[in-house]
Short mmCIF file of C-alpha atoms in Angstrom, two decimals:
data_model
loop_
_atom_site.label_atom_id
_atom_site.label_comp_id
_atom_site.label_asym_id
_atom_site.label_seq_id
_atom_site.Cartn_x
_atom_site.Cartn_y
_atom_site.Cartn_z
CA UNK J 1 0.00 0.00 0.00
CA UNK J 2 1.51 2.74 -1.18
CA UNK J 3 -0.71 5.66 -0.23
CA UNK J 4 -0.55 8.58 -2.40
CA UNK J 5 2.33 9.27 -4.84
CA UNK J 6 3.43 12.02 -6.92
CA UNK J 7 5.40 12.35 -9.60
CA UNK J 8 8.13 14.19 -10.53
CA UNK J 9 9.26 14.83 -7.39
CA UNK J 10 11.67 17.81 -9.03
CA UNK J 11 10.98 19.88 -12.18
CA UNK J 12 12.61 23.21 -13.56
CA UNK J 13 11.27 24.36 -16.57
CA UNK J 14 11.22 27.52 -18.87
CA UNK J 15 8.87 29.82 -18.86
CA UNK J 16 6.28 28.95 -21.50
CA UNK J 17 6.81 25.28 -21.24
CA UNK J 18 3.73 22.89 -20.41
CA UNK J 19 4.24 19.95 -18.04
CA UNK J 20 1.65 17.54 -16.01
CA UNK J 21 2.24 16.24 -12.58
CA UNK J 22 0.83 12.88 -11.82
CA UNK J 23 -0.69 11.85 -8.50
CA UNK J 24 -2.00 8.30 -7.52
CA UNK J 25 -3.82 6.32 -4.88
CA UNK J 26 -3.98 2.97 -4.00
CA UNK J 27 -6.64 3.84 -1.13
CA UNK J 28 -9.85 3.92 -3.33
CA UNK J 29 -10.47 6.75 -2.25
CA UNK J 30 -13.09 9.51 -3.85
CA UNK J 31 -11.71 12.60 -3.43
CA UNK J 32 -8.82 13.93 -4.84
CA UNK J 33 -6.85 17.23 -4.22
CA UNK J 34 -4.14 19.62 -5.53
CA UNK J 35 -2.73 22.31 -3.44
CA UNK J 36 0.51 24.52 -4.09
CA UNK J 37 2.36 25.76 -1.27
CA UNK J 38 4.78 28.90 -0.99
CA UNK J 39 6.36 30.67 1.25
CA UNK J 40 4.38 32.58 3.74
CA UNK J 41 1.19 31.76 2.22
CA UNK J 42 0.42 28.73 3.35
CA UNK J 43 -1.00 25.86 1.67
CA UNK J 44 -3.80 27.21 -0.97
CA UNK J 45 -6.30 25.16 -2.89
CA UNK J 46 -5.38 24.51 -6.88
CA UNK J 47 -8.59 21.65 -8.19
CA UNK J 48 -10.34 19.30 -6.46
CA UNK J 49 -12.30 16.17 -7.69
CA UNK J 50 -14.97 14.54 -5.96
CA UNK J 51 -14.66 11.29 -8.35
CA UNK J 52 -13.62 9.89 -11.55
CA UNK J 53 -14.45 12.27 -14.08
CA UNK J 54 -15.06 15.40 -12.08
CA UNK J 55 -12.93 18.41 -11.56
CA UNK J 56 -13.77 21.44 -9.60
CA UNK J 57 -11.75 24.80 -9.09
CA UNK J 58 -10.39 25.85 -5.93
CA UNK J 59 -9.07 29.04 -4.53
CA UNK J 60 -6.40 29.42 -6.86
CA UNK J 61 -7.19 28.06 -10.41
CA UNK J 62 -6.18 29.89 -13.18
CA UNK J 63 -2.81 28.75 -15.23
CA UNK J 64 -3.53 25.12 -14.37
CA UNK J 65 -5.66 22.28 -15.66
CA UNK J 66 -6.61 19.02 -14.25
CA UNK J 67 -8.08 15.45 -15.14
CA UNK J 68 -9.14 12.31 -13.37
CA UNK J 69 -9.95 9.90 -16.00
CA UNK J 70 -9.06 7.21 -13.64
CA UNK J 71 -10.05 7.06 -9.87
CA UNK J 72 -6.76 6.54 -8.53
CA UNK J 73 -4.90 9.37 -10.63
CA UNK J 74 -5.11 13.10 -10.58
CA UNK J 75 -3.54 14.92 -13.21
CA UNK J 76 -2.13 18.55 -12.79
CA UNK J 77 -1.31 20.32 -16.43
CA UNK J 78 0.76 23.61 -16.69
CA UNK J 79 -0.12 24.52 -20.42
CA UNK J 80 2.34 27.53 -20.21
CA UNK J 81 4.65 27.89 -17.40
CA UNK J 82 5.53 31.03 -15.55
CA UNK J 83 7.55 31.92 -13.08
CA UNK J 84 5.16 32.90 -10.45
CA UNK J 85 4.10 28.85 -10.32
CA UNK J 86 7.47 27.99 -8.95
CA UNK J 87 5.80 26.52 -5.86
CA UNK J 88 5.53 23.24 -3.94
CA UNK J 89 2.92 21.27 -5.38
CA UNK J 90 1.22 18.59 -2.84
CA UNK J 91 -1.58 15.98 -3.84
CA UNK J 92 -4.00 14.51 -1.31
CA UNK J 93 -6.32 12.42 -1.29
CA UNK J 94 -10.01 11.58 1.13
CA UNK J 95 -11.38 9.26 3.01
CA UNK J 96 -13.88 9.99 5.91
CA UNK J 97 -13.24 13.57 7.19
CA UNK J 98 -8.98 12.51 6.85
CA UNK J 99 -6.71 13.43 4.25
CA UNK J 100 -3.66 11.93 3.27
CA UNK J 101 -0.63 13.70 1.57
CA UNK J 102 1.50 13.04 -0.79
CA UNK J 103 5.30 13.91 -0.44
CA UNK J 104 5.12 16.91 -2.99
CA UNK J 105 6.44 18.28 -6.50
CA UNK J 106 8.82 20.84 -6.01
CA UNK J 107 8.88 22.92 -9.21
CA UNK J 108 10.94 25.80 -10.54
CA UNK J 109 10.34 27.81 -13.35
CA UNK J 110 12.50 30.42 -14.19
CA UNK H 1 -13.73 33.87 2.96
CA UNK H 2 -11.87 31.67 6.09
CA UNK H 3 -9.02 33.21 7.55
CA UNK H 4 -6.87 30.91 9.34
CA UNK H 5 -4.14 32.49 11.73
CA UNK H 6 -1.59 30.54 13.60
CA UNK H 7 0.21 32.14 16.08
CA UNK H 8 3.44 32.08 16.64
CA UNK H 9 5.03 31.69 13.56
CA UNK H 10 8.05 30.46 14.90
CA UNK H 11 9.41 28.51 18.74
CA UNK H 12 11.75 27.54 20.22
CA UNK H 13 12.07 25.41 23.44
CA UNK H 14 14.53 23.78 25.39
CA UNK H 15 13.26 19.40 25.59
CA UNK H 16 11.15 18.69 28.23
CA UNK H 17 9.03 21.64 28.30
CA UNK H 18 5.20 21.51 27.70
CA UNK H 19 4.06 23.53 24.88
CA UNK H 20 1.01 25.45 23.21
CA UNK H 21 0.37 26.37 20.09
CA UNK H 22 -2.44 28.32 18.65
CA UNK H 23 -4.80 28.59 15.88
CA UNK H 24 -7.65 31.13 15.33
CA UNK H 25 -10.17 31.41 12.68
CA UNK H 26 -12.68 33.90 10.97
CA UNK H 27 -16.08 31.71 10.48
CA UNK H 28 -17.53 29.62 13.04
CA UNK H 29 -18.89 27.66 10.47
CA UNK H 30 -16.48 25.27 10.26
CA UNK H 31 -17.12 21.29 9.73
CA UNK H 32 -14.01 20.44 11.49
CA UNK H 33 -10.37 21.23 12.53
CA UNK H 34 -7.80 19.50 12.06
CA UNK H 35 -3.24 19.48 13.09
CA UNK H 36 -1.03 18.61 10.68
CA UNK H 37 2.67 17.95 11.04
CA UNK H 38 5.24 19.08 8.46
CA UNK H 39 8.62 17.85 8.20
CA UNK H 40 10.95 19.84 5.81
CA UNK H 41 10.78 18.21 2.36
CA UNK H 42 8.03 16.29 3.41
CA UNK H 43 4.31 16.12 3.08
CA UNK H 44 1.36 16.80 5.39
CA UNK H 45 0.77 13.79 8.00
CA UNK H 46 -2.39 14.35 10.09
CA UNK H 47 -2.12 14.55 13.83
CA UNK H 48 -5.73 15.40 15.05
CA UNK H 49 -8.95 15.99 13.87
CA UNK H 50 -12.02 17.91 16.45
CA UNK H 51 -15.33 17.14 14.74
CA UNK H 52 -17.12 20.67 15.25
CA UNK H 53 -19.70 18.79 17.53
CA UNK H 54 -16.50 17.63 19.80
CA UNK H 55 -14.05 19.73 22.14
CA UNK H 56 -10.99 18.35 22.20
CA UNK H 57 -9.27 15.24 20.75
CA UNK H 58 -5.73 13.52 22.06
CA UNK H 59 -3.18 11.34 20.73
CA UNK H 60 -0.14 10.43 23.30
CA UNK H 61 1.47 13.32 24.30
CA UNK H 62 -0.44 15.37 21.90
CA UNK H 63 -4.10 17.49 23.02
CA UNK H 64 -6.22 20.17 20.60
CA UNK H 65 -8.86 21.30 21.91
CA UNK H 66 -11.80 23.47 19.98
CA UNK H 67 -13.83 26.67 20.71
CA UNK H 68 -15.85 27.34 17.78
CA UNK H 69 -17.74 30.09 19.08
CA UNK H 70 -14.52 31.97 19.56
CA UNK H 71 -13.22 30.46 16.88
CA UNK H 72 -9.96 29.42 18.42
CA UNK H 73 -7.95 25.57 18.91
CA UNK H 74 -5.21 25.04 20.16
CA UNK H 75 -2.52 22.21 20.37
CA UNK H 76 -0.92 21.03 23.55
CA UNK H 77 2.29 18.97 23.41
CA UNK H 78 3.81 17.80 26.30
CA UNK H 79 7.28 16.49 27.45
CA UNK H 80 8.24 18.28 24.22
CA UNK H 81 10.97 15.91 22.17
CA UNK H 82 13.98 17.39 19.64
CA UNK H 83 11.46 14.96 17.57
CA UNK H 84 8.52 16.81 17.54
CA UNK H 85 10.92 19.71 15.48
CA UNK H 86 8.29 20.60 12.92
CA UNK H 87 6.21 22.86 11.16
CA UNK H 88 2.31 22.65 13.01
CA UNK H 89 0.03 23.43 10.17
CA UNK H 90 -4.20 23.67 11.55
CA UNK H 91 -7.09 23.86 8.99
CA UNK H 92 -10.82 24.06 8.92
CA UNK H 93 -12.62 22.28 6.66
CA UNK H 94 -15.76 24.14 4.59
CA UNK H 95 -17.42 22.02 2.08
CA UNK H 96 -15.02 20.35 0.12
CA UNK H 97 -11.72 22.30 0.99
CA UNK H 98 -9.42 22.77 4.38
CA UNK H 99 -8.27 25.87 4.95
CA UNK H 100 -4.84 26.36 5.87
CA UNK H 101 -2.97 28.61 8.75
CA UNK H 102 0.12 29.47 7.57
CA UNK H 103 2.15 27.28 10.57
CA UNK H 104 4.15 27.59 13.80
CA UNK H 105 8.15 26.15 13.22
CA UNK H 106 9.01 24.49 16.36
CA UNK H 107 12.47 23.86 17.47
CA UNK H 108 12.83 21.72 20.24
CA UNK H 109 16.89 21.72 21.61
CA UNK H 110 18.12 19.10 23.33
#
């Protein structure tokens, strides 16, 4: 059981470029979650997903895109990087009223 | 909009002592609260969790107690450890999404 996973866990990129980060669960769970998190702001809401095939936007949703085709993966697109995205980028996902981390994306774009 | 504030932003204490750390929030409204622990580089692991309907919840050496009508928690640590060197993170949870404090850095010296 490997709980939830992200991938990469390190990224620089050029401004302008496009990437996707991958999160997966093996917990079955429903809900799935992407956050960023800088400095001195805390950890802010990106998209959410209440099951396969839904997304909903967060608190802070524009410049990013995301699908769940599958239950246990949550995809986070960049279609055009920019340096004010350089961020730490966590996944979670829900079970109950608990939710579970993953170990983060750290991603620079300069 | 919730406003989460966690204060301090940063301790330090020599091991042994006992230890509070506080959280306040805007709306009373709240489903639940929950403490997170940070480790640097790492992700979120969940500590505690206070249903709204409940006023306190404890885990070992750890306590958080909840006063939604003055919208305050707080987490008690006692017999403080150099292990328990973290960042505390506390968030409410609204509908779908937790809202994040932006975290008290302990430093516990041997």
């Amino acid at each position: 059981n490997a709980g939830v996973t992200q991938t990469p866990k390190f990224r620089v990129l050029k401004t302008g470029q496009s990437m996707t980060l991958l999160c997966a669960q093996d917990m079955n769970h429903e809900y799935m979650y992407w956050y960023r998190q800088d400095p001195g702001m805390g950890l802010r809401l990106i998209h959410y997903s209440v099951g396969e095939g839904t997304t909903a936007k967060g608190e802070v949703p524009d410049g990013y895109n995301v699908s769940r085709l599958k239950k246990q993966n949550f995809l986070l697109g960049l279609e055009s990087a920019a340096p004010s995205q350089t961020s730490v980028y966590f996944c979670a996902s829900q079970t109950g009223d608990t939710q579970y981390f993953g170990p983060g994306t750290r991603l620079t774009v300069l | 909009k919730q406003e989460v504030t966690q204060i301090p932003a940063a301790l330090s204490v020599p091991e042994g002592e006992n230890l509070v750390l506080n959280c306040s929030f805007t709306d009373s409204a709240i489903y639940n609260l929950q403490w997170f622990r940070q480790d640097p580089g790492k992700g979120l692991t969940s500590l505690l969790l206070i249903q709204s309907s409940q006023r306190e919840q404890t885990s070992g050496r750890l306590n958080a107690s909840l006063d939604k009508s003055s919208g305050r928690s707080t987490l008690y640590i006692a017999a403080s450890q150099p292990g328990d060197s973290a960042t505390y993170l506390c968030a409410c949870t609204s509908g779908y999404a937790l809202n994040f404090g932006k975290g008290t850095s302990l430093l516990v010296t041997p």
